Amino acid sequence: MKRNLIAVFLFFSFIACDPASTKKNYPLHLSDVIMGTSYTIKVTSLPGSIEKDELISQIKRRLETLDQTMSTYRQDSELSQFNRSQSLQWQNVSKSLLTVLKEAKRINELTAGAFDITVGPIVNLWGFGPDPMLHKAPGSEVIEAALKKTGSEYLLLDEVGQKIKKTLPDLYLDLSAIAKGYAVDVVGELLEQQGVLDYMVEIGGELRLKGTNANNKPWRIAIEKPTSEARVIQKVLPLSDISLATSGDYRNYFEVGNVRFSHTIDPRTGKPISHKLASITILSHTTMEADATATALMVLGPVKGYELAQEKDIAALFIIKINDGFVEKASSAFLEKF
Ligand code: ADP
Ligand code: MG
């Protein structure tokens, strides 16, 4: 790895710091992989009416279906078919895809374009999409050309008719920064429908927490210190009935020489972000919103991102690089929760 001065890290940024966490303490404790990442589900107590194996297969089927719908890594996914299509006609879509696209457009507007699922072609140019890693920076003409194919305004939604269309044939959508969050919400809602009151659902570091853990206490979630070398705890948050997501440039990036390229793209420039914001954690009612907002504020950086969090009442914790370490800065909405 070092030989080519290239390093790629694909981990996530939470350590579920749960002292009660042995398998026997949770009647349902499931870990597996989906959407190119790992997931963990813990249920503190299962209502007697529930057939556990049936619930597990229901969860797995649901996650599999969502991956099959929203993955850009699967050529046959609903999203990949839409991406490949050059048609400017309305196309029928599943309810779940429409839900995620609607939220993606809302967060795009809320963040003045910082969150933009149409940056897909640029994500791919920089080697963070389904294509193999390039490990070199693309030229400015290539970026300019790709930028012309982006913009959430080229995606139209018809909620009543459950249809979507592009007004630009090459429009290509990448839901990597929102689909995991949505999947977490879907699993959480499935559990709640079954009468489960206390649970933790985590996919690739995006979390939804309800009730209490096996110690009858709020869930304890550790936020990592944003360094790629070791997994060190920065802060532990006691949390219930809330979702959270973290974005960071310290786990998924590549390096050429001494320059580090983040997988978060600034849709205004078509380039990976470069500022002193090392990680951002968002608390929110839905994991989908937390997930997308974390990426958006990561794009905006420590100054503009903080201003937006204050203006829109977003609960955000910024971890900012300084010369010899990190400083934390929390928005007012974040501070109110603790
Ligand atoms: P993080 O945890 O760092 O937010 P995610 O996996 O949630 O990581 O999201 C990062 C992915 O989102 C990238 O790999 C890319 O596919 C996509 N992406 C990058 N920049 C943006 C952006 N500005 N808006 C929306 N999606 C983006
Ligand atoms: Mg994210």
PDB file of C-alpha atoms in Angstrom, residues 193-325:
ATOM      1  CA  GLN A 193     -44.661  -2.369  13.937  1.00  0.00           C
ATOM      2  CA  GLN A 194     -43.926  -5.656  15.700  1.00  0.00           C
ATOM      3  CA  GLY A 195     -44.138  -3.941  19.084  1.00  0.00           C
ATOM      4  CA  VAL A 196     -40.399  -3.745  19.754  1.00  0.00           C
ATOM      5  CA  LEU A 197     -39.772  -0.744  22.027  1.00  0.00           C
ATOM      6  CA  ASP A 198     -36.031  -0.992  22.761  1.00  0.00           C
ATOM      7  CA  TYR A 199     -33.549  -1.450  19.968  1.00  0.00           C
ATOM      8  CA  MET A 200     -30.449  -0.252  18.163  1.00  0.00           C
ATOM      9  CA  VAL A 201     -30.149  -0.442  14.384  1.00  0.00           C
ATOM     10  CA  GLU A 202     -26.838   0.469  12.754  1.00  0.00           C
ATOM     11  CA  ILE A 203     -25.805   0.224   9.102  1.00  0.00           C
ATOM     12  CA  GLY A 204     -22.335   1.433   8.115  1.00  0.00           C
ATOM     13  CA  GLY A 205     -22.194   3.763  11.101  1.00  0.00           C
ATOM     14  CA  GLU A 206     -25.649   5.344  10.654  1.00  0.00           C
ATOM     15  CA  LEU A 207     -27.767   4.663  13.742  1.00  0.00           C
ATOM     16  CA  ARG A 208     -31.296   4.665  15.080  1.00  0.00           C
ATOM     17  CA  LEU A 209     -31.891   4.139  18.790  1.00  0.00           C
ATOM     18  CA  LYS A 210     -35.077   3.470  20.719  1.00  0.00           C
ATOM     19  CA  GLY A 211     -35.628   3.016  24.421  1.00  0.00           C
ATOM     20  CA  THR A 212     -32.898   1.391  26.468  1.00  0.00           C
ATOM     21  CA  ASN A 213     -30.101  -1.169  26.235  1.00  0.00           C
ATOM     22  CA  ALA A 214     -29.816  -4.432  28.177  1.00  0.00           C
ATOM     23  CA  ASN A 215     -28.660  -2.503  31.253  1.00  0.00           C
ATOM     24  CA  ASN A 216     -31.904  -0.556  31.192  1.00  0.00           C
ATOM     25  CA  LYS A 217     -29.926   2.594  30.352  1.00  0.00           C
ATOM     26  CA  PRO A 218     -29.885   4.845  27.294  1.00  0.00           C
ATOM     27  CA  TRP A 219     -27.729   3.477  24.480  1.00  0.00           C
ATOM     28  CA  ARG A 220     -24.132   4.658  24.740  1.00  0.00           C
ATOM     29  CA  ILE A 221     -22.622   5.663  21.431  1.00  0.00           C
ATOM     30  CA  ALA A 222     -18.970   6.538  21.118  1.00  0.00           C
ATOM     31  CA  ILE A 223     -17.836   9.003  18.503  1.00  0.00           C
ATOM     32  CA  GLU A 224     -14.383   8.234  17.247  1.00  0.00           C
ATOM     33  CA  LYS A 225     -11.459  10.570  17.257  1.00  0.00           C
ATOM     34  CA  PRO A 226     -11.031  11.349  13.539  1.00  0.00           C
ATOM     35  CA  THR A 227      -7.695   9.709  12.841  1.00  0.00           C
ATOM     36  CA  SER A 228      -7.138   6.860  10.419  1.00  0.00           C
ATOM     37  CA  GLU A 229      -4.355   5.226  12.413  1.00  0.00           C
ATOM     38  CA  ALA A 230      -6.183   3.934  15.452  1.00  0.00           C
ATOM     39  CA  ARG A 231      -9.720   3.714  16.737  1.00  0.00           C
ATOM     40  CA  VAL A 232      -9.793   6.042  19.714  1.00  0.00           C
ATOM     41  CA  ILE A 233     -12.890   7.373  21.442  1.00  0.00           C
ATOM     42  CA  GLN A 234     -13.460  11.117  21.264  1.00  0.00           C
ATOM     43  CA  LYS A 235     -16.757  11.296  23.129  1.00  0.00           C
ATOM     44  CA  VAL A 236     -19.502   8.998  24.430  1.00  0.00           C
ATOM     45  CA  LEU A 237     -23.126  10.098  24.037  1.00  0.00           C
ATOM     46  CA  PRO A 238     -26.019   8.550  25.981  1.00  0.00           C
ATOM     47  CA  LEU A 239     -28.907   8.407  23.489  1.00  0.00           C
ATOM     48  CA  SER A 240     -32.535   7.250  23.229  1.00  0.00           C
ATOM     49  CA  ASP A 241     -35.309   7.766  20.685  1.00  0.00           C
ATOM     50  CA  ILE A 242     -33.081   9.466  18.161  1.00  0.00           C
ATOM     51  CA  SER A 243     -31.022   8.869  15.036  1.00  0.00           C
ATOM     52  CA  LEU A 244     -27.471   9.847  14.319  1.00  0.00           C
ATOM     53  CA  ALA A 245     -25.028   9.811  11.444  1.00  0.00           C
ATOM     54  CA  THR A 246     -21.406  10.777  11.046  1.00  0.00           C
ATOM     55  CA  SER A 247     -19.471  11.932   8.009  1.00  0.00           C
ATOM     56  CA  GLY A 248     -15.715  12.012   8.028  1.00  0.00           C
ATOM     57  CA  ASP A 249     -12.797  12.205   5.647  1.00  0.00           C
ATOM     58  CA  TYR A 250     -10.591   9.926   7.704  1.00  0.00           C
ATOM     59  CA  ARG A 251     -11.817   6.454   6.747  1.00  0.00           C
ATOM     60  CA  ASN A 252     -12.605   6.540   3.046  1.00  0.00           C
ATOM     61  CA  TYR A 253     -10.077   8.442   0.964  1.00  0.00           C
ATOM     62  CA  PHE A 254      -7.056   7.954  -1.207  1.00  0.00           C
ATOM     63  CA  GLU A 255      -3.685   9.624  -1.129  1.00  0.00           C
ATOM     64  CA  VAL A 256      -1.377  10.631  -3.939  1.00  0.00           C
ATOM     65  CA  GLY A 257       1.885  11.934  -2.577  1.00  0.00           C
ATOM     66  CA  ASN A 258       0.897  13.811   0.520  1.00  0.00           C
ATOM     67  CA  VAL A 259      -2.461  14.958  -0.775  1.00  0.00           C
ATOM     68  CA  ARG A 260      -5.517  13.243   0.608  1.00  0.00           C
ATOM     69  CA  PHE A 261      -8.682  13.030  -1.511  1.00  0.00           C
ATOM     70  CA  SER A 262     -11.922  12.676   0.391  1.00  0.00           C
ATOM     71  CA  HIS A 263     -14.917  10.751  -0.943  1.00  0.00           C
ATOM     72  CA  THR A 264     -17.124  13.751  -0.210  1.00  0.00           C
ATOM     73  CA  ILE A 265     -17.430  15.905  -3.316  1.00  0.00           C
ATOM     74  CA  ASP A 266     -18.231  19.607  -3.341  1.00  0.00           C
ATOM     75  CA  PRO A 267     -20.920  19.819  -6.048  1.00  0.00           C
ATOM     76  CA  ARG A 268     -19.996  23.451  -6.734  1.00  0.00           C
ATOM     77  CA  THR A 269     -16.418  22.669  -7.758  1.00  0.00           C
ATOM     78  CA  GLY A 270     -16.576  18.982  -8.681  1.00  0.00           C
ATOM     79  CA  LYS A 271     -13.631  18.389  -6.372  1.00  0.00           C
ATOM     80  CA  PRO A 272     -13.211  16.514  -3.098  1.00  0.00           C
ATOM     81  CA  ILE A 273     -13.622  18.775  -0.106  1.00  0.00           C
ATOM     82  CA  SER A 274     -10.495  20.189   1.481  1.00  0.00           C
ATOM     83  CA  HIS A 275     -10.928  22.029   4.748  1.00  0.00           C
ATOM     84  CA  LYS A 276     -10.276  21.561   8.428  1.00  0.00           C
ATOM     85  CA  LEU A 277     -13.487  19.732   9.265  1.00  0.00           C
ATOM     86  CA  ALA A 278     -12.413  16.207  10.219  1.00  0.00           C
ATOM     87  CA  SER A 279     -15.788  14.775  11.122  1.00  0.00           C
ATOM     88  CA  ILE A 280     -19.362  15.792  11.707  1.00  0.00           C
ATOM     89  CA  THR A 281     -22.101  14.052  13.683  1.00  0.00           C
ATOM     90  CA  ILE A 282     -25.782  14.861  13.201  1.00  0.00           C
ATOM     91  CA  LEU A 283     -28.651  13.984  15.541  1.00  0.00           C
ATOM     92  CA  SER A 284     -32.081  13.893  13.980  1.00  0.00           C
ATOM     93  CA  HIS A 285     -35.557  12.337  13.997  1.00  0.00           C
ATOM     94  CA  THR A 286     -34.806  10.142  11.014  1.00  0.00           C
ATOM     95  CA  THR A 287     -31.573   8.422  10.083  1.00  0.00           C
ATOM     96  CA  MET A 288     -32.169   9.297   6.452  1.00  0.00           C
ATOM     97  CA  GLU A 289     -32.144  13.002   7.296  1.00  0.00           C
ATOM     98  CA  ALA A 290     -29.118  12.638   9.606  1.00  0.00           C
ATOM     99  CA  ASP A 291     -27.170  10.717   6.957  1.00  0.00           C
ATOM    100  CA  ALA A 292     -27.716  13.231   4.150  1.00  0.00           C
ATOM    101  CA  THR A 293     -27.297  16.271   6.394  1.00  0.00           C
ATOM    102  CA  ALA A 294     -23.968  14.958   7.681  1.00  0.00           C
ATOM    103  CA  THR A 295     -22.618  14.779   4.130  1.00  0.00           C
ATOM    104  CA  ALA A 296     -24.016  18.246   3.347  1.00  0.00           C
ATOM    105  CA  LEU A 297     -22.379  19.912   6.353  1.00  0.00           C
ATOM    106  CA  MET A 298     -19.173  18.021   5.584  1.00  0.00           C
ATOM    107  CA  VAL A 299     -19.224  19.729   2.174  1.00  0.00           C
ATOM    108  CA  LEU A 300     -19.929  23.149   3.684  1.00  0.00           C
ATOM    109  CA  GLY A 301     -17.108  22.848   6.210  1.00  0.00           C
ATOM    110  CA  PRO A 302     -16.546  24.177   9.733  1.00  0.00           C
ATOM    111  CA  VAL A 303     -17.607  27.794   9.117  1.00  0.00           C
ATOM    112  CA  LYS A 304     -20.458  27.697   6.572  1.00  0.00           C
ATOM    113  CA  GLY A 305     -21.627  24.321   7.894  1.00  0.00           C
ATOM    114  CA  TYR A 306     -21.852  25.679  11.420  1.00  0.00           C
ATOM    115  CA  GLU A 307     -23.735  28.766  10.196  1.00  0.00           C
ATOM    116  CA  LEU A 308     -26.271  26.575   8.409  1.00  0.00           C
ATOM    117  CA  ALA A 309     -26.676  24.327  11.476  1.00  0.00           C
ATOM    118  CA  GLN A 310     -27.441  27.416  13.569  1.00  0.00           C
ATOM    119  CA  GLU A 311     -29.811  28.882  11.000  1.00  0.00           C
ATOM    120  CA  LYS A 312     -31.781  25.657  10.363  1.00  0.00           C
ATOM    121  CA  ASP A 313     -31.686  24.338  13.935  1.00  0.00           C
ATOM    122  CA  ILE A 314     -29.625  21.261  13.021  1.00  0.00           C
ATOM    123  CA  ALA A 315     -28.103  19.305  15.931  1.00  0.00           C
ATOM    124  CA  ALA A 316     -24.491  18.993  14.786  1.00  0.00           C
ATOM    125  CA  LEU A 317     -21.162  18.241  16.423  1.00  0.00           C
ATOM    126  CA  PHE A 318     -18.143  19.403  14.410  1.00  0.00           C
ATOM    127  CA  ILE A 319     -14.693  17.962  15.063  1.00  0.00           C
ATOM    128  CA  ILE A 320     -12.163  20.327  13.551  1.00  0.00           C
ATOM    129  CA  LYS A 321      -8.479  19.729  12.888  1.00  0.00           C
ATOM    130  CA  ILE A 322      -6.032  22.099  14.503  1.00  0.00           C
ATOM    131  CA  ASN A 323      -2.233  21.962  14.472  1.00  0.00           C
ATOM    132  CA  ASP A 324      -1.723  19.433  17.225  1.00  0.00           C
ATOM    133  CA  GLY A 325      -5.093  17.762  17.543  1.00  0.00           C
TER     134      GLY A 325
END
